Amino acid sequence: MMEELVRIRNLTTVDSNRAALHNFRLQVFSGEVLGLVGLNGSGKSTLADVFTGDIEIKSGEIFLDGDCLQLEGQRVSRLFFEKQGIFTIKNENRLIGNLNVSENMSISLKHRMSDLLENPGRKGRLQKLTLKEFLPRINPQSYALDLPPVVHWEIGILKAYIDGARMIFLDRIVEFCSSNERRELFRLIEILKRKGTGFVISFNKTASFLGDFDRIGIVRNGALSGILHPSDYDQNTVANLMLGKEYTGGSSIKKETTAVGSALLELQDPLTRSSAGGTGLNLHSAEILGIYDPVQDRSGDLINTLSGNGGSQRIVVEGRTVVISEEHHVLQAGIGIVSEKIFDKLFFRDLTAGQNLAISAAKRSALPGGYIPSSADRYIRNSYLDQTGLPADMSSLPVKLIEKDYQFLLAIHMRILSGAKIFIFENPVRRADLLTHNLIYQRIESLRKEGTGVIFISTDFSELDGFCDRIVQYDQIGSR
């Protein structure tokens, strides 16, 4: 029989840069996987912030093991909740990079099993047996710096379990995983679930795998608007509950069939000196070329090559040979890259969305001396911002305070204003909620209609199928 781990009643948080919770209610039981689904800004991460002590509680009650916590005007620390067995792991949580897996595991073993310090051999055996039971594919001697983020989160989950976790909150993690990584993550979750650990997993869009949760809580405007069980799960129903109205969009946009244009980009593989294999590619105007790379190895080489980080490379743009050896050469060649791998380099993060757009437009519209005409500046700040799809209240925020999927949308428009005629997008909709997901698809399709060439890289084949003119698939070795 499942026992109640946490009960939240009428929880309201103080307004901040994050969405506030309003009379939020929820129950979490042992041995269950509860999904929390909602648009960005609906309050999912705010709930996670309650358990990490990052947000002040205005009113409400949290019951732990039946004991009621009176929380008015308090900010409860992460350490307090962890002592009660409530752990939170966010997408930015990482292991210590210069330590290996075994050493990172030891941090937990020292915390809860100090008696093992007197017997290092026993500690080593326990680490080995724990990893063998739960994560047999992980080499204990691998350095964290060399591991993908999903492995960091898996080790974090296992560390929480070793530290006595009864409930683990995974906030904004699943959407950053490829389909293969997600299967591995849920394999570990299922093992710990059978041992009685409860999980709360937040996600921001409908997806077929949500039917694998034991229950799904729909979060909207800071409150729980409904609970669904697997037998009730339907993507349209979830979308309607997330929006609070009927959802008329689709999960993706089917591209209109049109003939592609003239050759726009030719990239030779740096190893084979051929455009027929490896990372070699041909792209035509008015074409969307999909690249399916579940491992993200070969596509990473492509991003490095086209961003000027892979050494001096020759590419052909509209029949003209261009040498890419520095980052500024990329924009000069008319190539706009929006990639997770170089995301932090795309913006001036302390400037607003409007200021970033104006700086991007300066390349094309600046007068001698670097001044932007006032008419261009007014257009960007007033009219063009409406075209980006960013909510009006976000346009004047510093970029660092804007949700990541909205940042992705902003980056697309920055590259449009800088004059790009070739776009390379890497996983543009992986983190997006269902509204932003469609906005990004619509923008890519409109670029194609204008004659732009688009390379669309994804770890999810369903994002490419029916939307791209051609799809190149990289296998797990990196060949095609």
Tab-separated table of C-alpha atoms in Angstrom:
chain	number	residue	atom	x	y	z
A	1	MET	CA	0.000	0.000	0.000
A	2	MET	CA	1.359	3.427	-0.986
A	3	GLU	CA	1.823	5.939	1.787
A	4	GLU	CA	1.487	9.676	1.506
A	5	LEU	CA	4.908	11.342	1.345
A	6	VAL	CA	3.962	14.979	0.838
A	7	ARG	CA	0.685	16.865	0.932
A	8	ILE	CA	0.566	20.505	-0.154
A	9	ARG	CA	-2.492	22.561	0.722
A	10	ASN	CA	-3.331	26.141	-0.338
A	11	LEU	CA	0.324	27.006	-0.991
A	12	THR	CA	0.835	30.586	-2.183
A	13	THR	CA	4.248	32.089	-2.877
A	14	VAL	CA	5.509	35.667	-2.907
A	15	ASP	CA	5.573	37.302	-6.354
A	16	SER	CA	9.071	37.356	-7.839
A	17	ASN	CA	10.692	36.979	-11.248
A	18	ARG	CA	9.159	33.492	-11.313
A	19	ALA	CA	5.473	32.711	-11.646
A	20	ALA	CA	3.773	32.679	-8.250
A	21	LEU	CA	1.772	29.746	-6.899
A	22	HIS	CA	-1.829	30.463	-5.891
A	23	ASN	CA	-3.553	28.105	-3.440
A	24	PHE	CA	-1.608	25.206	-4.934
A	25	ARG	CA	-2.649	21.710	-3.810
A	26	LEU	CA	-0.916	18.377	-4.438
A	27	GLN	CA	-0.359	14.928	-2.935
A	28	VAL	CA	2.636	12.702	-3.656
A	29	PHE	CA	2.746	9.034	-2.687
A	30	SER	CA	5.548	6.534	-2.217
A	31	GLY	CA	6.373	4.354	-5.204
A	32	GLU	CA	4.684	6.563	-7.796
A	33	VAL	CA	5.906	8.702	-10.677
A	34	LEU	CA	3.855	11.885	-10.837
A	35	GLY	CA	4.220	14.140	-13.864
A	36	LEU	CA	3.629	17.891	-13.578
A	37	VAL	CA	2.857	19.321	-17.007
A	38	GLY	CA	2.305	22.976	-17.840
A	39	LEU	CA	3.363	25.826	-20.074
A	40	ASN	CA	6.481	27.795	-19.216
A	41	GLY	CA	5.598	30.255	-16.474
A	42	SER	CA	2.775	28.104	-15.132
A	43	GLY	CA	4.487	27.519	-11.762
A	44	LYS	CA	6.226	24.122	-12.026
A	45	SER	CA	9.723	25.446	-11.333
A	46	THR	CA	8.334	27.708	-8.608
A	47	LEU	CA	7.195	24.582	-6.766
A	48	ALA	CA	10.697	23.148	-7.160
A	49	ASP	CA	12.080	26.417	-5.754
A	50	VAL	CA	9.929	25.923	-2.645
A	51	PHE	CA	11.775	22.661	-1.954
A	52	THR	CA	15.188	24.218	-2.596
A	53	GLY	CA	14.543	27.246	-0.384
A	54	ASP	CA	14.862	29.685	-3.283
A	55	ILE	CA	11.464	31.325	-2.917
A	56	GLU	CA	9.498	32.732	0.002
A	57	ILE	CA	6.180	31.179	0.953
A	58	LYS	CA	3.356	33.645	1.554
A	59	SER	CA	0.868	31.194	3.017
A	60	GLY	CA	-0.209	27.570	2.985
A	61	GLU	CA	0.698	24.235	4.534
A	62	ILE	CA	2.975	21.323	3.683
A	63	PHE	CA	2.399	17.983	5.434
A	64	LEU	CA	5.353	15.602	5.825
A	65	ASP	CA	4.514	12.226	7.374
A	66	GLY	CA	1.262	13.784	8.542
A	67	ASP	CA	3.002	16.600	10.412
A	68	CYS	CA	1.867	20.052	9.306
A	69	LEU	CA	4.417	22.788	8.620
A	70	GLN	CA	3.087	26.324	9.083
A	71	LEU	CA	4.995	28.270	6.446
A	72	GLU	CA	3.629	31.808	6.386
A	73	GLY	CA	6.371	34.291	5.459
A	74	GLN	CA	9.101	31.622	5.491
A	75	ARG	CA	11.792	30.423	3.139
A	76	VAL	CA	12.482	26.801	4.086
A	77	SER	CA	16.017	25.611	3.339
A	78	ARG	CA	16.955	22.804	0.961
A	79	LEU	CA	18.837	21.130	3.825
A	80	PHE	CA	15.660	20.957	5.926
A	81	PHE	CA	13.728	19.179	3.161
A	82	GLU	CA	16.634	16.833	2.401
A	83	LYS	CA	16.716	15.798	6.061
A	84	GLN	CA	13.038	14.867	5.565
A	85	GLY	CA	13.960	12.833	2.472
A	86	ILE	CA	12.761	15.384	-0.116
A	87	PHE	CA	15.394	16.048	-2.812
A	88	THR	CA	15.233	18.341	-5.857
A	89	ILE	CA	17.369	17.993	-8.992
A	90	LYS	CA	17.249	20.722	-11.648
A	91	ASN	CA	18.666	20.719	-15.152
A	92	GLU	CA	21.597	22.893	-14.067
A	93	ASN	CA	22.653	20.450	-11.325
A	94	ARG	CA	25.925	18.785	-12.303
A	95	LEU	CA	28.595	16.605	-10.760
A	96	ILE	CA	32.043	17.970	-9.932
A	97	GLY	CA	33.762	17.876	-13.315
A	98	ASN	CA	37.322	17.072	-12.241
A	99	LEU	CA	36.205	14.115	-10.095
A	100	ASN	CA	35.303	10.712	-11.457
A	101	VAL	CA	31.980	8.969	-10.875
A	102	SER	CA	33.264	7.001	-7.891
A	103	GLU	CA	34.633	10.137	-6.225
A	104	ASN	CA	31.390	12.024	-6.817
A	105	MET	CA	29.526	9.096	-5.274
A	106	SER	CA	31.816	9.231	-2.238
A	107	ILE	CA	30.499	12.679	-1.370
A	108	SER	CA	27.174	11.062	-0.512
A	109	LEU	CA	28.744	8.027	1.118
A	110	LYS	CA	30.729	10.255	3.458
A	111	HIS	CA	27.620	12.255	4.322
A	112	ARG	CA	25.427	9.345	5.397
A	113	MET	CA	27.879	6.474	5.954
A	114	SER	CA	30.790	7.983	7.821
A	115	ASP	CA	31.595	4.631	9.382
A	116	LEU	CA	32.800	3.471	5.971
A	117	LEU	CA	35.657	5.966	6.125
A	118	GLU	CA	37.368	3.653	8.595
A	119	ASN	CA	37.252	0.879	6.020
A	120	PRO	CA	38.074	2.291	2.525
A	121	GLY	CA	37.915	-1.172	0.980
A	122	ARG	CA	34.320	-1.601	2.151
A	123	LYS	CA	33.436	1.850	0.822
A	124	GLY	CA	34.874	1.008	-2.591
A	125	ARG	CA	32.975	-2.264	-2.726
A	126	LEU	CA	29.723	-0.510	-1.824
A	127	GLN	CA	30.258	2.064	-4.585
A	128	LYS	CA	30.972	-0.665	-7.111
A	129	LEU	CA	27.972	-2.762	-6.099
A	130	THR	CA	25.643	0.274	-6.064
A	131	LEU	CA	26.658	1.330	-9.568
A	132	LYS	CA	26.493	-2.246	-10.838
A	133	GLU	CA	22.946	-2.650	-9.518
A	134	PHE	CA	21.521	0.670	-10.668
A	135	LEU	CA	23.757	2.022	-13.466
A	136	PRO	CA	25.723	-0.902	-14.889
A	137	ARG	CA	26.654	0.947	-18.090
A	138	ILE	CA	28.567	3.682	-16.191
A	139	ASN	CA	32.321	3.313	-15.702
A	140	PRO	CA	33.133	4.384	-12.093
A	141	GLN	CA	36.480	5.808	-13.284
A	142	SER	CA	34.926	8.111	-15.914
A	143	TYR	CA	35.451	11.782	-15.167
A	144	ALA	CA	32.247	13.783	-14.831
A	145	LEU	CA	33.516	16.389	-17.285
A	146	ASP	CA	33.427	13.756	-20.045
A	147	LEU	CA	29.884	12.541	-19.326
A	148	PRO	CA	26.650	13.803	-20.924
A	149	PRO	CA	24.230	15.762	-18.693
A	150	VAL	CA	21.795	12.834	-18.400
A	151	VAL	CA	24.481	10.761	-16.631
A	152	HIS	CA	25.070	13.643	-14.199
A	153	TRP	CA	21.366	13.606	-13.356
A	154	GLU	CA	21.296	9.812	-13.023
A	155	ILE	CA	24.219	9.914	-10.598
A	156	GLY	CA	22.469	12.777	-8.783
A	157	ILE	CA	19.337	10.631	-8.427
A	158	LEU	CA	21.392	7.722	-7.129
A	159	LYS	CA	23.219	9.987	-4.666
A	160	ALA	CA	19.858	11.257	-3.398
A	161	TYR	CA	18.674	7.662	-2.964
A	162	ILE	CA	21.829	6.791	-1.014
A	163	ASP	CA	21.236	9.875	1.141
A	164	GLY	CA	17.797	8.560	2.087
A	165	ALA	CA	15.554	10.196	-0.516
A	166	ARG	CA	11.897	9.261	-0.225
A	167	MET	CA	10.744	11.742	-2.890
A	168	ILE	CA	12.854	13.165	-5.735
A	169	PHE	CA	11.673	16.191	-7.721
A	170	LEU	CA	13.170	16.339	-11.244
A	171	ASP	CA	12.587	19.855	-12.580
A	172	ARG	CA	12.996	20.588	-16.309
A	173	ILE	CA	15.260	17.596	-16.972
A	174	VAL	CA	13.278	15.216	-19.188
A	175	GLU	CA	12.903	17.767	-21.985
A	176	PHE	CA	16.697	18.044	-22.299
A	177	CYS	CA	17.079	14.302	-22.952
A	178	SER	CA	17.069	12.527	-26.289
A	179	SER	CA	14.661	9.609	-26.634
A	180	ASN	CA	17.456	7.117	-25.852
A	181	GLU	CA	18.603	9.119	-22.835
A	182	ARG	CA	15.026	9.388	-21.593
A	183	ARG	CA	14.609	5.604	-21.744
A	184	GLU	CA	17.774	5.123	-19.670
A	185	LEU	CA	16.654	7.751	-17.160
A	186	PHE	CA	13.238	6.126	-16.728
A	187	ARG	CA	14.845	2.719	-16.361
A	188	LEU	CA	16.615	3.980	-13.221
A	189	ILE	CA	13.445	5.733	-12.026
A	190	GLU	CA	11.456	2.513	-12.404
A	191	ILE	CA	14.012	0.564	-10.318
A	192	LEU	CA	13.886	3.101	-7.485
A	193	LYS	CA	10.114	3.365	-7.755
A	194	ARG	CA	9.854	-0.370	-7.025
A	195	LYS	CA	11.915	0.274	-3.893
A	196	GLY	CA	9.325	2.835	-2.709
A	197	THR	CA	10.853	6.126	-3.864
A	198	GLY	CA	8.326	8.648	-5.166
A	199	PHE	CA	9.122	10.948	-8.093
A	200	VAL	CA	7.727	14.279	-9.251
A	201	ILE	CA	8.835	15.116	-12.794
A	202	SER	CA	8.011	18.445	-14.434
A	203	PHE	CA	7.621	18.805	-18.186
A	204	ASN	CA	6.303	21.555	-20.413
A	205	LYS	CA	4.577	19.949	-23.394
A	206	THR	CA	2.422	17.024	-24.395
A	207	ALA	CA	4.248	13.857	-25.402
A	208	SER	CA	3.320	10.232	-25.912
A	209	PHE	CA	5.583	9.029	-23.092
A	210	LEU	CA	3.561	11.017	-20.538
A	211	GLY	CA	1.171	8.070	-20.626
A	212	ASP	CA	3.836	6.113	-18.718
A	213	PHE	CA	3.378	8.249	-15.581
A	214	ASP	CA	1.200	6.937	-12.775
A	215	ARG	CA	-0.584	10.276	-12.601
A	216	ILE	CA	-0.293	13.565	-14.457
A	217	GLY	CA	-0.944	16.877	-12.726
A	218	ILE	CA	-1.786	19.814	-15.013
A	219	VAL	CA	-0.401	23.144	-13.751
A	220	ARG	CA	-1.855	26.402	-15.054
A	221	ASN	CA	-1.494	29.961	-13.743
A	222	GLY	CA	0.139	28.835	-10.508
A	223	ALA	CA	-2.505	26.270	-9.547
A	224	LEU	CA	-3.221	22.583	-10.101
A	225	SER	CA	-6.026	22.540	-12.672
A	226	GLY	CA	-6.492	18.777	-12.902
A	227	ILE	CA	-5.158	15.265	-12.328
A	228	LEU	CA	-5.178	12.589	-15.052
A	229	HIS	CA	-4.545	8.856	-14.762
A	230	PRO	CA	-3.008	6.757	-17.575
A	231	SER	CA	-6.412	5.521	-18.732
A	232	ASP	CA	-7.523	9.161	-19.144
A	233	TYR	CA	-4.402	10.376	-20.949
A	234	ASP	CA	-4.899	12.033	-24.329
A	235	GLN	CA	-2.570	14.650	-25.808
A	236	ASN	CA	-5.428	16.954	-26.864
A	237	THR	CA	-6.993	16.726	-23.407
A	238	VAL	CA	-3.689	17.635	-21.772
A	239	ALA	CA	-3.160	20.523	-24.195
A	240	ASN	CA	-6.659	21.867	-23.501
A	241	LEU	CA	-6.095	21.725	-19.740
A	242	MET	CA	-2.688	23.392	-20.056
A	243	LEU	CA	-4.146	26.276	-22.065
A	244	GLY	CA	-7.503	26.523	-20.326
A	245	LYS	CA	-9.192	26.485	-23.730
A	246	GLU	CA	-9.426	24.313	-26.818
A	247	TYR	CA	-6.051	23.740	-28.449
A	248	THR	CA	-6.276	24.028	-32.232
A	249	GLY	CA	-2.605	23.615	-33.126
A	250	GLY	CA	-0.807	20.411	-34.008
A	251	SER	CA	2.186	18.651	-32.521
A	252	SER	CA	4.186	19.670	-35.600
A	253	ILE	CA	3.661	21.451	-38.880
A	254	LYS	CA	3.545	19.460	-42.102
A	255	LYS	CA	5.601	21.296	-44.695
A	256	GLU	CA	4.009	22.269	-47.971
A	257	THR	CA	5.625	20.415	-50.860
A	258	THR	CA	7.626	22.800	-53.043
A	259	ALA	CA	10.617	22.451	-55.321
A	260	VAL	CA	13.926	23.412	-53.725
A	261	GLY	CA	16.054	26.078	-55.345
A	262	SER	CA	19.661	26.519	-56.380
A	263	ALA	CA	22.691	25.304	-54.447
A	264	LEU	CA	23.181	27.453	-51.355
A	265	LEU	CA	25.762	25.664	-49.206
A	266	GLU	CA	28.305	22.926	-49.847
A	267	LEU	CA	30.338	21.623	-46.960
A	268	GLN	CA	33.027	18.988	-47.470
A	269	ASP	CA	33.843	16.495	-44.769
A	270	PRO	CA	37.182	17.654	-43.279
A	271	LEU	CA	38.415	14.044	-43.178
A	272	THR	CA	37.237	12.636	-46.509
A	273	ARG	CA	37.266	15.934	-48.451
A	274	SER	CA	33.919	14.889	-49.832
A	275	SER	CA	30.383	16.230	-49.494
A	276	ALA	CA	28.981	12.723	-49.938
A	277	GLY	CA	29.594	11.317	-46.463
A	278	GLY	CA	30.646	12.105	-42.882
A	279	THR	CA	29.812	15.722	-42.075
A	280	GLY	CA	29.747	16.711	-45.756
A	281	LEU	CA	26.439	18.324	-46.752
A	282	ASN	CA	24.710	20.095	-49.605
A	283	LEU	CA	21.910	22.567	-48.912
A	284	HIS	CA	19.677	24.337	-51.430
A	285	SER	CA	17.688	27.528	-51.139
A	286	ALA	CA	14.101	27.082	-49.940
A	287	GLU	CA	15.067	23.696	-48.452
A	288	ILE	CA	14.801	22.313	-44.951
A	289	LEU	CA	17.446	19.626	-44.479
A	290	GLY	CA	16.928	17.484	-41.376
A	291	ILE	CA	19.773	15.799	-39.537
A	292	TYR	CA	18.802	13.050	-37.118
A	293	ASP	CA	21.642	12.446	-34.677
A	294	PRO	CA	20.531	10.687	-31.465
A	295	VAL	CA	24.111	10.639	-30.140
A	296	GLN	CA	24.877	14.292	-31.048
A	297	ASP	CA	28.452	13.407	-31.895
A	298	ARG	CA	28.693	13.977	-35.633
A	299	SER	CA	26.313	16.932	-35.578
A	300	GLY	CA	28.561	18.433	-32.894
A	301	ASP	CA	31.447	18.300	-35.388
A	302	LEU	CA	29.230	20.060	-37.913
A	303	ILE	CA	28.353	22.844	-35.449
A	304	ASN	CA	32.024	23.319	-34.568
A	305	THR	CA	32.973	23.485	-38.242
A	306	LEU	CA	30.344	26.060	-39.133
A	307	SER	CA	30.858	28.176	-35.996
A	308	GLY	CA	34.579	28.639	-36.563
A	309	ASN	CA	35.620	26.412	-33.665
A	310	GLY	CA	36.795	23.414	-35.696
A	311	GLY	CA	39.894	24.907	-37.278
A	312	SER	CA	40.115	26.593	-40.670
A	313	GLN	CA	37.511	25.142	-43.051
A	314	ARG	CA	36.523	25.933	-46.603
A	315	ILE	CA	32.851	25.989	-47.469
A	316	VAL	CA	31.000	27.055	-50.593
A	317	VAL	CA	28.171	29.598	-50.201
A	318	GLU	CA	26.187	30.364	-53.358
A	319	GLY	CA	29.087	29.161	-55.492
A	320	ARG	CA	31.638	31.272	-53.649
A	321	THR	CA	34.408	29.692	-51.561
A	322	VAL	CA	34.513	31.021	-48.013
A	323	VAL	CA	37.125	30.274	-45.352
A	324	ILE	CA	35.726	29.853	-41.819
A	325	SER	CA	38.383	30.164	-39.121
A	326	GLU	CA	36.890	32.712	-36.712
A	327	GLU	CA	33.403	33.207	-35.292
A	328	HIS	CA	32.846	36.499	-37.135
A	329	HIS	CA	33.504	34.771	-40.461
A	330	VAL	CA	30.295	32.812	-39.922
A	331	LEU	CA	28.016	35.868	-39.846
A	332	GLN	CA	29.952	37.464	-42.695
A	333	ALA	CA	29.167	34.381	-44.785
A	334	GLY	CA	25.451	34.814	-44.022
A	335	ILE	CA	25.182	31.786	-41.724
A	336	GLY	CA	23.061	31.986	-38.573
A	337	ILE	CA	23.616	29.259	-35.973
A	338	VAL	CA	21.246	28.726	-33.066
A	339	SER	CA	22.620	25.796	-31.112
A	340	GLU	CA	22.557	24.514	-27.552
A	341	LYS	CA	26.312	23.970	-27.814
A	342	ILE	CA	27.062	27.691	-28.225
A	343	PHE	CA	23.928	29.058	-26.548
A	344	ASP	CA	25.706	31.232	-23.992
A	345	LYS	CA	27.535	33.058	-26.802
A	346	LEU	CA	24.394	34.104	-28.655
A	347	PHE	CA	23.361	37.009	-26.403
A	348	PHE	CA	24.425	39.920	-24.273
A	349	ARG	CA	22.645	38.382	-21.326
A	350	ASP	CA	22.408	41.540	-19.192
A	351	LEU	CA	20.761	43.490	-22.030
A	352	THR	CA	17.068	43.328	-22.881
A	353	ALA	CA	15.531	41.419	-25.769
A	354	GLY	CA	15.024	44.687	-27.673
A	355	GLN	CA	18.633	45.757	-27.155
A	356	ASN	CA	19.931	42.390	-28.383
A	357	LEU	CA	17.764	42.664	-31.500
A	358	ALA	CA	19.024	46.195	-32.161
A	359	ILE	CA	22.642	45.090	-31.880
A	360	SER	CA	21.992	42.248	-34.351
A	361	ALA	CA	20.441	44.672	-36.829
A	362	ALA	CA	23.390	47.065	-36.537
A	363	LYS	CA	25.425	45.006	-39.013
A	364	ARG	CA	22.955	45.848	-41.778
A	365	SER	CA	21.553	49.246	-40.792
A	366	ALA	CA	24.275	51.063	-38.841
A	367	LEU	CA	25.450	54.417	-40.147
A	368	PRO	CA	29.148	55.417	-40.249
A	369	GLY	CA	30.447	55.449	-36.709
A	370	GLY	CA	28.205	52.559	-35.694
A	371	TYR	CA	25.004	54.555	-35.062
A	372	ILE	CA	21.680	52.888	-35.744
A	373	PRO	CA	19.098	55.135	-37.413
A	374	SER	CA	16.396	56.132	-34.948
A	375	SER	CA	13.713	54.852	-37.326
A	376	ALA	CA	15.325	51.382	-37.363
A	377	ASP	CA	15.668	51.420	-33.594
A	378	ARG	CA	11.996	52.386	-33.125
A	379	TYR	CA	10.866	49.682	-35.542
A	380	ILE	CA	12.838	46.983	-33.739
A	381	ARG	CA	11.711	48.015	-30.265
A	382	ASN	CA	8.061	48.646	-31.127
A	383	SER	CA	6.955	46.711	-34.207
A	384	TYR	CA	9.484	43.928	-34.717
A	385	LEU	CA	9.277	42.690	-31.135
A	386	ASP	CA	5.629	41.793	-31.771
A	387	GLN	CA	6.706	39.521	-34.625
A	388	THR	CA	9.051	37.449	-32.468
A	389	GLY	CA	6.247	35.796	-30.516
A	390	LEU	CA	7.769	36.847	-27.196
A	391	PRO	CA	5.182	37.766	-24.567
A	392	ALA	CA	4.934	41.555	-24.249
A	393	ASP	CA	6.038	41.523	-20.598
A	394	MET	CA	9.288	39.722	-21.539
A	395	SER	CA	10.479	42.158	-24.195
A	396	SER	CA	11.995	44.569	-21.666
A	397	LEU	CA	13.503	41.904	-19.409
A	398	PRO	CA	17.237	41.136	-19.424
A	399	VAL	CA	17.798	38.025	-21.518
A	400	LYS	CA	19.159	36.146	-18.484
A	401	LEU	CA	15.670	36.329	-16.912
A	402	ILE	CA	13.826	35.003	-19.995
A	403	GLU	CA	12.880	31.318	-20.263
A	404	LYS	CA	15.328	29.281	-22.369
A	405	ASP	CA	12.840	28.341	-25.100
A	406	TYR	CA	11.902	32.019	-25.523
A	407	GLN	CA	15.631	32.751	-25.706
A	408	PHE	CA	15.802	30.279	-28.589
A	409	LEU	CA	13.015	32.147	-30.381
A	410	LEU	CA	14.789	35.455	-29.725
A	411	ALA	CA	18.054	34.057	-31.119
A	412	ILE	CA	16.323	33.069	-34.371
A	413	HIS	CA	15.121	36.632	-34.897
A	414	MET	CA	18.523	38.062	-33.982
A	415	ARG	CA	20.069	35.988	-36.770
A	416	ILE	CA	17.322	37.103	-39.177
A	417	LEU	CA	18.121	40.758	-38.429
A	418	SER	CA	21.850	40.127	-38.878
A	419	GLY	CA	21.158	39.076	-42.471
A	420	ALA	CA	21.561	35.297	-42.342
A	421	LYS	CA	20.479	33.421	-45.472
A	422	ILE	CA	21.475	29.985	-44.153
A	423	PHE	CA	20.255	28.783	-40.752
A	424	ILE	CA	21.477	25.884	-38.644
A	425	PHE	CA	19.167	24.988	-35.776
A	426	GLU	CA	20.084	22.355	-33.182
A	427	ASN	CA	17.189	20.899	-31.159
A	428	PRO	CA	15.155	24.128	-31.496
A	429	VAL	CA	11.942	22.715	-30.008
A	430	ARG	CA	13.281	20.184	-27.514
A	431	ARG	CA	12.788	22.462	-24.518
A	432	ALA	CA	9.814	24.433	-25.893
A	433	ASP	CA	6.288	24.218	-24.557
A	434	LEU	CA	3.524	23.491	-27.044
A	435	LEU	CA	2.869	27.159	-27.897
A	436	THR	CA	6.510	28.113	-28.444
A	437	HIS	CA	7.054	24.781	-30.222
A	438	ASN	CA	4.575	25.809	-32.934
A	439	LEU	CA	5.894	29.391	-33.104
A	440	ILE	CA	9.377	28.060	-33.872
A	441	TYR	CA	8.048	25.646	-36.514
A	442	GLN	CA	6.037	28.431	-38.142
A	443	ARG	CA	9.072	30.737	-38.206
A	444	ILE	CA	11.256	28.065	-39.807
A	445	GLU	CA	8.607	27.380	-42.441
A	446	SER	CA	8.290	31.106	-43.210
A	447	LEU	CA	12.084	31.306	-43.660
A	448	ARG	CA	11.904	28.479	-46.199
A	449	LYS	CA	9.143	30.268	-48.117
A	450	GLU	CA	11.413	33.321	-48.340
A	451	GLY	CA	14.109	31.205	-50.017
A	452	THR	CA	16.279	30.635	-46.958
A	453	GLY	CA	18.067	27.311	-46.523
A	454	VAL	CA	17.634	25.609	-43.154
A	455	ILE	CA	19.554	22.760	-41.519
A	456	PHE	CA	17.426	21.324	-38.707
A	457	ILE	CA	19.368	19.064	-36.305
A	458	SER	CA	17.418	16.990	-33.793
A	459	THR	CA	17.753	14.021	-31.488
A	460	ASP	CA	14.057	13.232	-32.026
A	461	PHE	CA	13.132	11.833	-35.442
A	462	SER	CA	9.459	12.775	-34.992
A	463	GLU	CA	10.458	16.466	-35.039
A	464	LEU	CA	11.887	16.036	-38.541
A	465	ASP	CA	9.465	13.598	-40.156
A	466	GLY	CA	7.016	15.342	-42.486
A	467	PHE	CA	8.632	18.751	-41.956
A	468	CYS	CA	11.944	18.401	-43.815
A	469	ASP	CA	12.605	18.036	-47.546
A	470	ARG	CA	15.401	15.553	-46.837
A	471	ILE	CA	16.599	13.794	-43.691
A	472	VAL	CA	20.186	12.689	-43.097
A	473	GLN	CA	20.576	10.110	-40.338
A	474	TYR	CA	23.796	9.660	-38.413
A	475	ASP	CA	24.180	6.264	-36.770
A	476	GLN	CA	25.721	5.654	-33.366
A	477	ILE	CA	29.214	5.351	-34.785
A	478	GLY	CA	28.928	8.711	-36.474
A	479	SER	CA	28.667	7.610	-40.105
A	480	ARG	CA	25.633	7.951	-42.349
